[in-house]
Every structure is written in C-alpha cells, then in structure tokens.
C-alpha cells in the first residue's frame, strides 16, 4: 500500500467510554486483515507526560521500550495490536506547547507572532507525521483524548481538520465513539446527547463517517436510523458497542457489528472477514476456564484498579495461558500487620507485590513477602515488590533489623536497596529514573531461566533505586540468589530463593510486555505455580 491511511477517533458526551479500546480493537481487526497498523494518542492535558501525575488522577503510567512514560491507553494498543510502540505514539498538549515555546525562544519563528493556528496546529501535525515516519504503517489510527466540547482538545481537532483537507477522501476516516444513554423510566435509549456532540464536531468543521454507539442494550433498527438521520451518516455506519465480560471480546463484537467492514469500505480496502481464530481462542479460554486460583495484589492504590492495569491484564493473560480463572484479592498494604497477616493471606494461592513509590504501606508489603517466603506461597515482586523481597530477606534471614531502601530510610545501617551513586560511594546526584528497556542476563538453571526458557532477555524499567551489590555475597550465602543481571552496568535485576517452590522478584516491569496472545512467562509461571500450590494444599504450619 502506498502512503498511510488515517483513522481518527473522537469521543462524544462523556469520557471513559472506551475510545482507547475501540481504537485498539479496530487496530487488531485491521492487522488481521494483513495491514501494518500503528496507533497514536493525542492527549489534550497540559502535563508534559503522565510520569509525575498521581495514579488517582491518571491510573497507571505505561512505559515504552524507548523509555517514555505514557498514557495507559498505549498499553491497550500494544496488547491489542501486539506491536511495541514508541515515544512518537503519545503526544500531549504539554509537549506540543513546550516544543513551540522552545522554538520561539530559539528564534525559530523569526519574530512572527506565534499563534494557535498555524504554529500549534503545525506542531501537532508534525507529531502525527513522526509516527508515520517511525513505523511507516499502512493505517495509522489516531485517538484524540478527551470529549468533544473540551477546550483543551480544540487545537488537536483543528490540526486534524487541516490534515483531512490535505488527504484524499479514501485516505481518511473519522470515527466518533459516543454514548447512547438508556433511560430506564422511559425504557428507551436516547440519541439526543450524541446528536449534540456530532453537531459540535460539525461546528469545528468535522463530520464523522462512522459512529460507534456505547450502549447498555442492543440498538434497535429505529435507533440506528435516528442516529444516521440526525448525524448525517448511513445506518450501516452506526455501530453497536455494548458492555462485555472481557475487553478481549471487543474485537470480535466489533467485527460482527461491522466496524472494520465500514472502515475498509471507506478506505477502499478489502472488506472480507479476517481469520480471528487466535483471538477467539483467547476469549474462549478466558470465558470458560476449567480451574481457578486466587492471587493477592498487595498495593496502596487498590481501590483504583487502573493504577495496576497492566498487572491485572498480565494476570489475565497468565490465566488464559493456563485455562484458569485468576481471581484477584486486592489487599491494602497498610492493612497487613503481624496480627492480620495470616487472616488476610492464608487462603491465597499466590502473592504479587507491584511497583510503587514512597513509604506508605511498605511494612505491610514486607510482611506479605515474609508470609509468602515462610509459607512457600508463590511470590512475584515487581520493581518496588522486588526491593521489598530483598528488604524482608535482609531483616528476617540475614538479621539486619533496620535494613531498608534509602528511598524510605536514608539513615539505615543496611541500605540493601540504594541509589547507584550511593553504592559507589558518590553522594546522591538526584538519581534520575532508569526508564525503558534494558538487557538482562539470566543465570543458567535458575528459576528465572526455567520460566523464560532463555538466558538473555530485555525488559522495561521505571525506577531509581537498585539492589546494593555490596550485599550480594551475604544474600547468596543465606539463600537469596541474584539470578538476573544487567551486565553493562552490573545491576542486580532478578532475585529468587532456590529453596522455595516459586519465589521471584524482578527489578523491571514484566507486565508491560505481556500480550493476550503472548502471555509474559512470569505471569504464566505465577499462575501455573499458584495452581500447584492449590493442588498441594496450603503449606502453612
Ligand atoms: N520506588 C522504587 C524506585 O524508584 C520502585 C519504583 C517502582 O516500583 N516503579 O526504585
């Protein structure tokens, strides 16, 4: 295919409608038709990236291979289209304005007045062009964050209008994902909010070609015709998108409801149905598992599951691979004390301590790691969770009572987790984050080796602190081995306890690379170990 075709996805009426999932699912349907697809998100907020945003505000920060902290929708895109995306695939208003201001300071505008149109809009178009240049997709799906009517998204919509004017009709499709609320007292689905939202788009100069209707109940023919008539589209381009048990059903539902067919028709591409058998198997395994395990996630944002989105997804992938339902027990780390430890954890089949920052909940996480170690419960510690495992082992096995990470206790006499500079005796230089992918060499015949089936891997990181190499000998002699190292910088990346059936801590974030069709080995392994633990009964005296 010559040149990239563009699909733009906007949102109507309210946020959190699943625009990202719709875009990602469409990407999967087009990829299965044999096209090279990329997806890109334009985020209207002014923050430069979500890296410093509170998880309560924004949910999880998703990190790409090239070390950028992005929106969690990028994670959905990667999981659905099974491609690794880059810094080009997420652009925020903050980045756009910061580039424009930088250029202005450098004299790049040669004394002209800098304006939203064309300077800001051109910067947005340059960002879209970067995605095209980075990956040369046949089809680029661009999701515009926020809801039509938001002030922040106007420059993005204006830029897209400019781009639309420069493209041939067959090279560009607009999809509006909108809410059709069901009013129970009237027993009716209402189209008015969507009509208004499309009118607002029209006022900006944009006309959707397809409307994806998020609704609780199936669309009747009448509703479909009404949306078509009032919004200037054909009834066949009104696509139903109802709620489902799992996100992974969305591509199958949207295929059945004709989204990709409509898109292909408009883009002049083949319309015939693709082979979706791999995806059907994923959904089948998810919906009809023959076993079940319970895995505890011990974290501090547990009331906000989006904060651990990729971990939840990766656990589901592990479940799909083992045809097992993974029930998650959310445990607030602060609730775990010596008194509650047993009551909260005794009937779980696996314990996962995820990443995190700061002091809150640390002692509870340490108790969870201790419980898993002493009771031979499968344990996966991720990033801070790995550091927690190290601290726990130092305190209770090595007897270093005040062992800690210097992040939480800079005065500790046993800084088993520390900044790299501290390890080398250099004062803290500010410790910038280690972000993105790094190689890791695994010790042959270790648990990690058995899990991965290879000795050289690459995983994504997001942290400042590291295992303190000065303690390597103490740990390995007492029974905690460092079985993964980044050789270039001599950093400990994986710890495990050989005497335990399945206890592993990783300094990286494996959840970011797990895909439903290619479950991450650590999550597949954790679920398999939890199944074994369940069959063997609780080893708990
Ligand atoms: N706070 C820890 C560090 O910066 C762990 C970070 C994380 O879990 N992502 O090293």
Coordinates of C-alpha atoms and ligand atoms in Angstrom, one line a residue:
X1 CA 0.0 0.0 0.0
X2 CA 1.4 3.4 -0.9
X3 CA 1.1 6.1 1.7
X4 CA -0.5 5.9 5.1
X5 CA -4.3 6.0 5.5
X6 CA -5.6 7.8 8.6
X7 CA -8.3 6.9 11.0
X8 CA -9.3 9.5 13.6
X9 CA -11.2 8.5 16.7
X10 CA -13.0 11.1 18.8
X11 CA -15.2 10.8 21.9
X12 CA -18.7 12.2 22.5
X13 CA -20.8 13.0 25.5
X14 CA -18.7 11.7 28.4
X15 CA -15.2 10.4 28.9
X16 CA -14.3 6.8 29.9
X17 CA -16.3 5.4 27.1
X18 CA -13.6 3.0 25.9
X19 CA -12.4 5.1 22.9
X20 CA -8.9 3.6 23.5
X21 CA -10.3 0.0 23.5
X22 CA -12.3 0.8 20.4
X23 CA -9.2 2.1 18.6
X24 CA -7.1 -0.8 19.8
X25 CA -9.7 -3.4 18.8
X26 CA -10.1 -1.8 15.4
X27 CA -6.3 -2.0 15.1
X28 CA -6.4 -5.7 15.8
X29 CA -9.1 -6.2 13.1
X30 CA -7.1 -4.3 10.5
X31 CA -3.9 -6.1 11.4
X32 CA -5.6 -9.4 11.0
X33 CA -6.6 -8.3 7.5
X34 CA -2.9 -8.1 6.8
X35 CA -2.3 -4.4 7.2
X36 CA 0.5 -2.8 9.1
X37 CA -1.2 -0.8 11.8
X38 CA 0.1 1.8 14.3
X39 CA -1.9 3.7 16.9
X40 CA -1.2 7.1 18.4
X41 CA -2.8 9.1 21.2
X42 CA -3.1 12.8 21.3
X43 CA -3.7 13.8 24.9
X44 CA -5.1 17.3 25.4
X45 CA -3.9 17.8 29.0
X46 CA -1.1 20.3 29.6
X47 CA 1.2 18.0 31.6
X48 CA 4.2 17.1 29.5
X49 CA 3.7 13.4 30.3
X50 CA 1.8 11.4 32.9
X51 CA 5.0 10.4 34.7
X52 CA 4.5 12.8 37.5
X53 CA 0.8 12.6 37.7
X54 CA -0.8 11.0 40.8
X55 CA -2.2 7.5 40.0
X56 CA -5.5 8.7 41.4
X57 CA -5.7 11.2 38.6
X58 CA -4.4 9.1 35.8
X59 CA -4.2 5.5 36.6
X60 CA -1.1 3.6 35.5
X61 CA 1.9 5.1 33.7
X62 CA 2.7 2.9 30.8
X63 CA 6.4 2.8 29.8
X64 CA 7.5 2.1 26.3
X65 CA 10.7 0.3 25.1
X66 CA 12.3 3.6 24.4
X67 CA 11.7 4.8 27.9
X68 CA 8.8 7.2 27.8
X69 CA 6.2 7.5 30.4
X70 CA 2.9 7.4 28.5
X71 CA -0.9 7.1 28.9
X72 CA -2.3 3.8 29.9
X73 CA -4.1 3.6 26.5
X74 CA -0.8 2.9 24.9
X75 CA -0.7 -0.3 26.9
X76 CA -4.1 -1.3 25.5
X77 CA -2.8 -0.5 22.0
X78 CA 0.2 -2.7 22.5
X79 CA -1.8 -5.5 23.9
X80 CA -4.4 -5.5 21.1
X81 CA -2.2 -4.9 18.1
X82 CA 0.8 -6.8 19.5
X83 CA 3.3 -4.2 18.5
X84 CA 5.8 -2.3 20.6
X85 CA 5.2 1.4 20.4
X86 CA 7.5 4.4 20.9
X87 CA 7.7 7.9 22.2
X88 CA 6.1 9.0 18.9
X89 CA 2.8 7.2 19.8
X90 CA 1.7 9.6 22.6
X91 CA 1.7 13.4 22.3
X92 CA 0.3 15.7 24.9
X93 CA -0.6 19.4 24.7
X94 CA 2.2 19.9 27.2
X95 CA 4.8 18.5 24.7
X96 CA 3.3 20.5 21.8
X97 CA 3.4 23.8 23.7
X98 CA 6.8 23.1 25.1
X99 CA 8.2 22.5 21.6
X100 CA 6.5 25.6 20.3
X101 CA 7.9 27.7 23.1
X102 CA 11.4 26.2 22.8
X103 CA 11.4 27.1 19.0
X104 CA 10.2 30.5 19.8
X105 CA 13.0 31.1 22.3
X106 CA 15.5 29.9 19.7
X107 CA 14.2 32.4 17.2
X108 CA 12.6 29.7 15.1
X109 CA 9.6 31.8 14.2
X110 CA 11.7 34.7 13.0
X111 CA 10.0 37.4 15.0
X112 CA 6.4 36.5 13.9
X113 CA 3.5 36.4 16.3
X114 CA 3.2 32.8 17.5
X115 CA -0.4 31.6 17.2
X116 CA -2.5 28.5 17.8
X117 CA -3.2 28.3 14.1
X118 CA -0.8 27.6 12.4
X119 CA 2.0 27.2 14.8
X120 CA 0.5 25.0 17.4
X121 CA -1.5 23.0 14.9
X122 CA 1.6 22.5 12.7
X123 CA 3.4 21.2 15.7
X124 CA 0.5 18.7 16.2
X125 CA 0.7 17.7 12.5
X126 CA 4.5 17.2 12.9
X127 CA 3.8 14.8 15.8
X128 CA 1.4 12.7 13.7
X129 CA 3.9 12.8 10.9
X130 CA 6.6 11.4 13.3
X131 CA 4.5 8.3 13.9
X132 CA 4.2 7.8 10.2
X133 CA 8.0 8.2 9.8
X134 CA 8.8 6.0 12.8
X135 CA 6.8 3.0 11.7
X136 CA 5.5 3.5 8.1
X137 CA 2.1 2.0 8.9
X138 CA -0.4 1.2 6.1
X139 CA -3.0 2.6 8.5
X140 CA -2.5 5.0 11.4
X141 CA -5.2 5.2 14.0
X142 CA -5.1 8.5 15.9
X143 CA -7.2 8.7 19.1
X144 CA -7.9 12.2 20.3
X145 CA -8.2 12.2 24.1
X146 CA -11.0 13.9 26.0
X147 CA -14.5 14.6 24.8
X148 CA -15.8 16.9 22.1
X149 CA -16.5 20.2 23.7
X150 CA -13.4 20.2 25.9
X151 CA -11.4 23.5 25.4
X152 CA -8.1 21.7 25.5
X153 CA -8.8 19.4 22.6
X154 CA -9.6 22.2 20.1
X155 CA -6.1 22.7 18.7
X156 CA -5.9 18.9 18.1
X157 CA -9.3 18.9 16.2
X158 CA -8.3 21.9 14.2
X159 CA -5.0 20.3 13.2
X160 CA -6.8 17.1 12.2
X161 CA -9.2 19.2 10.1
X162 CA -6.2 20.6 8.3
X163 CA -4.8 17.1 7.7
X164 CA -8.2 15.9 6.5
X165 CA -8.2 18.7 3.9
X166 CA -4.9 17.6 2.5
X167 CA -5.8 13.9 2.2
X168 CA -7.8 12.1 -0.5
X169 CA -11.3 11.1 0.6
X170 CA -10.3 7.4 0.6
X171 CA -7.3 8.0 2.8
X172 CA -9.1 9.3 5.9
X173 CA -12.0 8.1 8.1
X174 CA -13.5 9.8 11.2
X175 CA -15.0 7.6 13.9
X176 CA -16.9 9.2 16.7
X177 CA -17.4 7.0 19.8
X178 CA -20.4 8.3 21.7
X179 CA -22.7 7.4 24.5
X180 CA -26.4 6.4 23.9
X181 CA -27.7 6.5 27.5
X182 CA -30.5 4.1 28.4
X183 CA -33.3 5.9 30.4
X184 CA -34.9 3.2 32.5
X185 CA -38.0 5.2 33.3
X186 CA -38.8 5.6 29.6
X187 CA -37.4 2.2 28.7
X188 CA -35.5 3.9 25.9
X189 CA -32.1 4.5 24.5
X190 CA -31.6 8.3 23.9
X191 CA -29.8 9.6 20.9
X192 CA -30.0 13.3 21.7
X193 CA -26.6 13.7 23.5
X194 CA -24.9 12.1 20.5
X195 CA -26.7 14.3 18.1
X196 CA -25.5 17.4 20.1
X197 CA -22.0 16.0 20.2
X198 CA -21.9 15.5 16.4
X199 CA -23.3 19.0 15.9
X200 CA -20.4 20.3 18.0
X201 CA -18.0 18.4 15.8
X202 CA -19.7 19.8 12.7
X203 CA -19.2 23.3 14.1
X204 CA -15.5 22.6 14.2
X205 CA -15.6 21.5 10.6
X206 CA -15.5 17.8 11.1
X207 CA -18.1 15.2 10.1
X208 CA -17.9 11.7 11.5
X209 CA -18.1 8.9 8.9
X210 CA -18.9 6.2 11.5
X211 CA -20.5 6.4 14.9
X212 CA -19.7 3.8 17.4
X213 CA -22.5 3.7 19.9
X214 CA -21.7 2.8 23.5
X215 CA -24.9 1.5 25.0
X216 CA -26.2 -0.9 27.6
X217 CA -28.8 -2.5 25.4
X218 CA -28.6 -3.6 21.8
X219 CA -29.5 -0.9 19.2
X220 CA -32.9 -1.2 17.6
X221 CA -33.4 -0.5 13.9
X222 CA -35.2 2.7 14.9
X223 CA -32.4 4.0 17.0
X224 CA -29.9 3.2 14.3
X225 CA -31.9 5.1 11.7
X226 CA -32.4 8.0 14.0
X227 CA -28.6 8.3 14.7
X228 CA -28.0 8.0 11.0
X229 CA -30.5 10.7 10.0
X230 CA -29.6 13.2 12.6
X231 CA -25.8 12.7 12.3
X232 CA -25.6 12.6 8.5
X233 CA -24.3 9.0 8.1
X234 CA -25.6 5.8 6.7
X235 CA -27.4 3.3 9.1
X236 CA -24.8 0.7 8.3
X237 CA -22.2 3.0 9.7
X238 CA -23.9 3.2 13.1
X239 CA -22.0 0.5 15.0
X240 CA -23.2 -1.0 18.3
X241 CA -20.7 -1.4 21.1
X242 CA -22.3 -2.9 24.2
X243 CA -20.7 -3.9 27.5
X244 CA -19.0 -7.3 27.6
X245 CA -17.4 -9.5 30.2
X246 CA -13.8 -9.0 29.0
X247 CA -12.2 -6.4 26.9
X248 CA -10.8 -9.1 24.7
X249 CA -14.3 -9.8 23.3
X250 CA -14.4 -6.2 21.9
X251 CA -12.6 -7.0 18.6
X252 CA -14.9 -10.0 18.0
X253 CA -18.0 -7.9 18.8
X254 CA -16.9 -5.0 16.6
X255 CA -16.1 -7.4 13.7
X256 CA -19.5 -8.9 14.0
X257 CA -21.1 -5.4 14.1
X258 CA -19.3 -4.3 11.0
X259 CA -16.9 -1.7 12.2
X260 CA -13.9 -2.9 10.2
X261 CA -16.0 -3.6 7.2
X262 CA -17.3 0.0 7.2
X263 CA -13.8 1.4 7.7
X264 CA -12.4 -0.7 4.9
X265 CA -15.2 0.2 2.5
X266 CA -14.5 3.9 3.2
X267 CA -10.7 3.5 2.8
X268 CA -11.1 1.4 -0.4
X269 CA -9.6 -1.7 1.2
X270 CA -10.7 -5.3 1.1
X271 CA -13.7 -5.9 3.2
X272 CA -13.7 -9.7 3.7
X273 CA -13.6 -11.1 7.2
X274 CA -10.2 -11.9 8.6
X275 CA -9.1 -15.1 10.4
X276 CA -9.7 -14.3 14.1
X277 CA -9.3 -17.9 15.4
X278 CA -6.3 -17.0 17.7
X279 CA -8.4 -14.2 19.3
X280 CA -11.4 -16.5 19.6
X281 CA -9.3 -19.0 21.5
X282 CA -8.1 -16.2 23.9
X283 CA -11.7 -15.3 24.6
X284 CA -12.8 -18.9 24.9
X285 CA -10.0 -19.6 27.5
X286 CA -11.0 -16.6 29.4
X287 CA -14.7 -17.2 29.5
X288 CA -14.6 -20.9 30.0
X289 CA -11.6 -21.7 32.3
X290 CA -11.5 -25.1 33.9
X291 CA -9.6 -24.1 37.0
X292 CA -9.4 -21.2 39.4
X293 CA -6.7 -19.6 41.6
X294 CA -6.7 -16.6 43.9
X295 CA -3.7 -14.2 43.7
X296 CA -3.3 -11.4 46.2
X297 CA -2.2 -8.0 44.9
X298 CA -0.7 -6.1 47.9
X299 CA -0.6 -2.4 47.0
X300 CA -1.5 1.0 48.1
X301 CA -3.9 2.2 45.3
X302 CA -6.0 -0.9 45.5
X303 CA -9.3 1.0 45.3
X304 CA -8.2 2.2 41.9
X305 CA -7.6 -0.8 39.8
X306 CA -6.5 1.3 36.9
X307 CA -3.3 2.1 38.8
X308 CA -2.3 -1.6 38.3
X309 CA -4.0 -2.0 34.9
X310 CA -1.2 -3.8 33.1
X311 CA -0.6 -6.2 36.0
X312 CA -4.3 -7.1 36.1
X313 CA -4.2 -7.7 32.3
X314 CA -1.0 -9.7 32.5
X315 CA -2.5 -11.9 35.2
X316 CA -5.5 -12.5 32.9
X317 CA -3.1 -13.4 30.2
X318 CA -1.4 -15.9 32.6
X319 CA -4.9 -17.2 33.3
X320 CA -5.7 -17.6 29.6
X321 CA -2.5 -19.5 29.0
X322 CA -3.3 -21.9 31.9
X323 CA -7.1 -22.0 31.1
X324 CA -7.5 -20.8 34.6
X325 CA -9.7 -18.1 36.1
X326 CA -7.5 -15.7 38.1
X327 CA -9.4 -14.2 41.0
X328 CA -7.6 -11.2 42.3
X329 CA -7.7 -10.4 46.0
X330 CA -7.0 -6.7 46.4
X331 CA -5.2 -6.1 49.7
X332 CA -4.5 -2.7 51.1
X333 CA -0.8 -2.9 52.1
X334 CA -1.4 -0.8 55.2
X335 CA -4.0 -3.4 56.4
X336 CA -1.3 -6.1 56.8
X337 CA 0.1 -6.2 60.3
X338 CA 1.6 -9.1 62.3
X339 CA -1.9 -9.7 63.6
X340 CA -3.7 -9.7 60.3
X341 CA -1.0 -11.2 58.1
X342 CA -2.3 -14.8 58.4
X343 CA -6.0 -14.0 58.2
X344 CA -5.6 -11.9 55.0
X345 CA -3.2 -14.2 53.2
X346 CA -3.7 -17.7 54.3
X347 CA -6.1 -18.8 51.6
X348 CA -4.4 -17.2 48.6
X349 CA -2.5 -19.3 46.0
X350 CA -0.1 -16.6 45.0
X351 CA 1.1 -13.2 46.2
X352 CA 2.1 -10.3 44.0
X353 CA 3.6 -7.1 45.3
X354 CA 3.6 -4.5 42.5
X355 CA 5.7 -1.4 41.9
X356 CA 5.3 1.8 43.9
X357 CA 7.0 4.8 45.3
X358 CA 7.2 6.2 48.9
X359 CA 6.8 5.0 52.4
X360 CA 3.1 4.3 52.8
X361 CA 2.3 0.6 53.0
X362 CA 5.9 -0.5 53.0
X363 CA 5.8 -2.5 56.2
X364 CA 2.6 -4.3 55.1
X365 CA 4.3 -5.3 51.8
X366 CA 7.3 -6.6 53.7
X367 CA 5.0 -8.7 55.8
X368 CA 3.3 -10.1 52.7
X369 CA 6.7 -11.1 51.2
X370 CA 7.6 -12.7 54.6
X371 CA 4.4 -14.6 54.6
X372 CA 5.0 -15.9 51.1
X373 CA 8.6 -16.9 51.8
X374 CA 7.8 -18.7 55.1
X375 CA 4.7 -20.4 53.8
X376 CA 6.0 -21.4 50.4
X377 CA 3.3 -19.4 48.6
X378 CA 4.3 -18.4 45.0
X379 CA 5.5 -14.8 45.1
X380 CA 6.2 -12.3 42.4
X381 CA 7.7 -9.0 43.4
X382 CA 7.7 -6.3 40.7
X383 CA 10.1 -3.3 40.9
X384 CA 9.3 -2.0 44.5
X385 CA 8.0 -5.5 45.1
X386 CA 11.4 -7.0 44.4
X387 CA 13.0 -4.4 46.6
X388 CA 10.5 -5.3 49.3
X389 CA 11.6 -9.0 49.0
X390 CA 15.2 -8.0 49.4
X391 CA 14.5 -5.9 52.5
X392 CA 12.4 -8.6 54.0
X393 CA 15.1 -11.2 53.5
X394 CA 17.8 -8.9 54.9
X395 CA 15.7 -8.2 58.0
X396 CA 14.4 -11.6 58.8
X397 CA 17.0 -14.0 57.4
X398 CA 20.2 -12.0 57.5
X399 CA 19.2 -10.4 60.7
X400 CA 19.8 -6.8 59.6
X401 CA 17.0 -5.4 61.7
X402 CA 16.8 -1.9 60.2
X403 CA 17.6 -3.0 56.6
X404 CA 15.8 -0.7 54.1
X405 CA 15.8 1.2 50.9
X406 CA 17.4 4.6 51.1
X407 CA 14.3 5.9 49.4
X408 CA 12.3 5.3 52.6
X409 CA 15.1 5.5 55.2
X410 CA 18.3 7.3 54.1
X411 CA 19.8 6.7 57.6
X412 CA 19.5 2.9 57.6
X413 CA 22.7 1.0 58.6
X414 CA 21.9 -1.6 56.0
X415 CA 21.0 0.1 52.7
X416 CA 20.3 -3.1 50.8
X417 CA 18.4 -1.0 48.2
X418 CA 20.1 2.2 47.3
X419 CA 20.9 4.7 44.5
X420 CA 23.6 3.6 42.2
X421 CA 25.7 6.6 43.1
X422 CA 25.5 5.7 46.8
X423 CA 26.6 2.2 46.0
X424 CA 29.7 3.7 44.5
X425 CA 30.3 6.0 47.4
X426 CA 29.2 9.1 45.4
X427 CA 26.7 11.3 47.1
X428 CA 23.1 11.3 45.7
X429 CA 23.2 13.2 42.4
X430 CA 19.4 13.3 42.2
X431 CA 19.1 9.8 40.9
X432 CA 17.3 10.1 37.6
X433 CA 14.9 7.3 36.7
X434 CA 16.0 4.3 34.8
X435 CA 13.4 4.1 32.1
X436 CA 12.7 1.8 29.2
X437 CA 14.3 -1.4 28.0
X438 CA 17.5 -2.9 29.3
X439 CA 19.1 -6.2 28.7
X440 CA 19.3 -8.8 31.5
X441 CA 21.4 -11.9 31.6
X442 CA 19.9 -14.8 33.5
X443 CA 21.9 -17.4 35.4
X444 CA 21.6 -20.8 33.7
X445 CA 19.5 -23.4 35.6
X446 CA 17.8 -20.8 37.8
X447 CA 14.1 -20.5 38.3
X448 CA 14.2 -17.4 36.1
X449 CA 15.9 -19.5 33.4
X450 CA 13.2 -22.2 33.7
X451 CA 10.5 -19.5 33.5
X452 CA 11.9 -17.7 30.5
X453 CA 13.4 -20.7 28.7
X454 CA 16.4 -18.4 27.7
X455 CA 19.3 -16.7 29.4
X456 CA 19.2 -13.3 27.6
X457 CA 16.1 -11.1 27.9
X458 CA 15.1 -7.5 27.7
X459 CA 12.6 -5.9 29.9
X460 CA 11.2 -2.4 30.7
X461 CA 12.2 -0.4 33.8
X462 CA 10.9 2.6 35.7
X463 CA 12.7 3.1 39.0
X464 CA 15.6 5.0 40.7
X465 CA 16.8 2.6 43.3
X466 CA 18.8 -0.7 42.8
X467 CA 19.9 -3.7 44.6
X468 CA 23.1 -2.8 46.5
X469 CA 25.8 -5.1 45.2
X470 CA 27.8 -4.8 48.4
X471 CA 25.4 -7.3 49.9
X472 CA 25.4 -9.8 47.0
X473 CA 27.6 -12.3 48.9
X474 CA 25.5 -12.1 52.1
X475 CA 22.3 -12.7 50.2
X476 CA 23.5 -15.6 48.1
X477 CA 25.1 -17.4 51.1
X478 CA 21.9 -17.1 53.1
X479 CA 19.7 -18.4 50.3
X480 CA 18.6 -15.5 48.1
X481 CA 20.3 -15.6 44.8
X482 CA 20.7 -12.8 42.2
X483 CA 19.9 -14.7 39.0
X484 CA 19.5 -11.8 36.6
X485 CA 22.0 -9.0 35.9
X486 CA 22.3 -6.2 33.6
X487 CA 25.9 -6.8 32.6
X488 CA 26.7 -3.4 31.1
X489 CA 26.1 -1.7 34.5
X490 CA 26.4 -4.7 36.8
X491 CA 23.0 -4.3 38.3
X492 CA 21.0 -7.0 40.0
X493 CA 17.7 -7.4 38.2
X494 CA 16.3 -10.7 39.4
X495 CA 16.3 -12.3 42.9
X496 CA 15.0 -15.7 43.8
X497 CA 15.0 -18.2 46.7
X498 CA 16.2 -21.5 45.4
X499 CA 14.8 -23.4 48.4
X500 CA 11.3 -22.0 47.8
X501 CA 9.0 -23.6 45.2
X502 CA 8.4 -20.3 43.3
X503 CA 9.7 -17.0 44.8
X504 CA 11.0 -14.4 42.4
X505 CA 11.5 -10.6 42.4
X506 CA 12.2 -8.6 39.3
X507 CA 13.5 -5.0 39.2
X508 CA 11.7 -4.4 35.9
X509 CA 8.0 -4.4 34.9
X510 CA 7.2 -7.6 33.0
X511 CA 3.5 -6.7 32.9
X512 CA 4.3 -4.0 30.3
X513 CA 5.3 -6.6 27.8
X514 CA 2.6 -9.2 28.3
X515 CA 0.1 -9.7 25.5
X516 CA -3.1 -11.8 25.4
X517 CA -1.7 -13.9 22.6
X518 CA 1.8 -13.9 24.0
X519 CA 1.4 -14.1 27.8
X520 CA 4.5 -13.0 29.7
X521 CA 6.4 -16.1 31.0
X522 CA 6.5 -14.7 34.6
X523 CA 2.7 -14.3 34.7
X524 CA 2.1 -17.6 33.0
X525 CA 4.5 -19.1 35.5
X526 CA 3.0 -17.4 38.5
X527 CA -0.5 -18.8 37.6
X528 CA 0.9 -22.3 37.0
X529 CA 2.8 -22.2 40.4
X530 CA -0.4 -21.0 42.1
X531 CA -2.3 -23.9 40.6
X532 CA 0.3 -26.3 42.0
X533 CA 0.2 -24.5 45.4
X534 CA -3.6 -25.0 45.3
X535 CA -3.4 -28.7 44.5
X536 CA -0.7 -29.2 47.2
X537 CA -2.8 -27.5 49.8
X538 CA -1.6 -24.7 52.0
X539 CA 1.8 -25.4 53.3
X540 CA 1.3 -23.4 56.5
X541 CA 2.0 -24.6 60.0
Ligands
LIG1 N1 10.4 3.4 44.3 C1 11.2 2.4 43.7 C2 12.4 3.0 42.9 O1 12.3 4.2 42.5 C3 10.4 1.5 42.8 C4 9.8 2.1 41.6 C5 8.7 1.2 41.0 O2 8.3 0.3 41.7 N2 8.3 1.5 39.8 O3 13.4 2.4 42.7

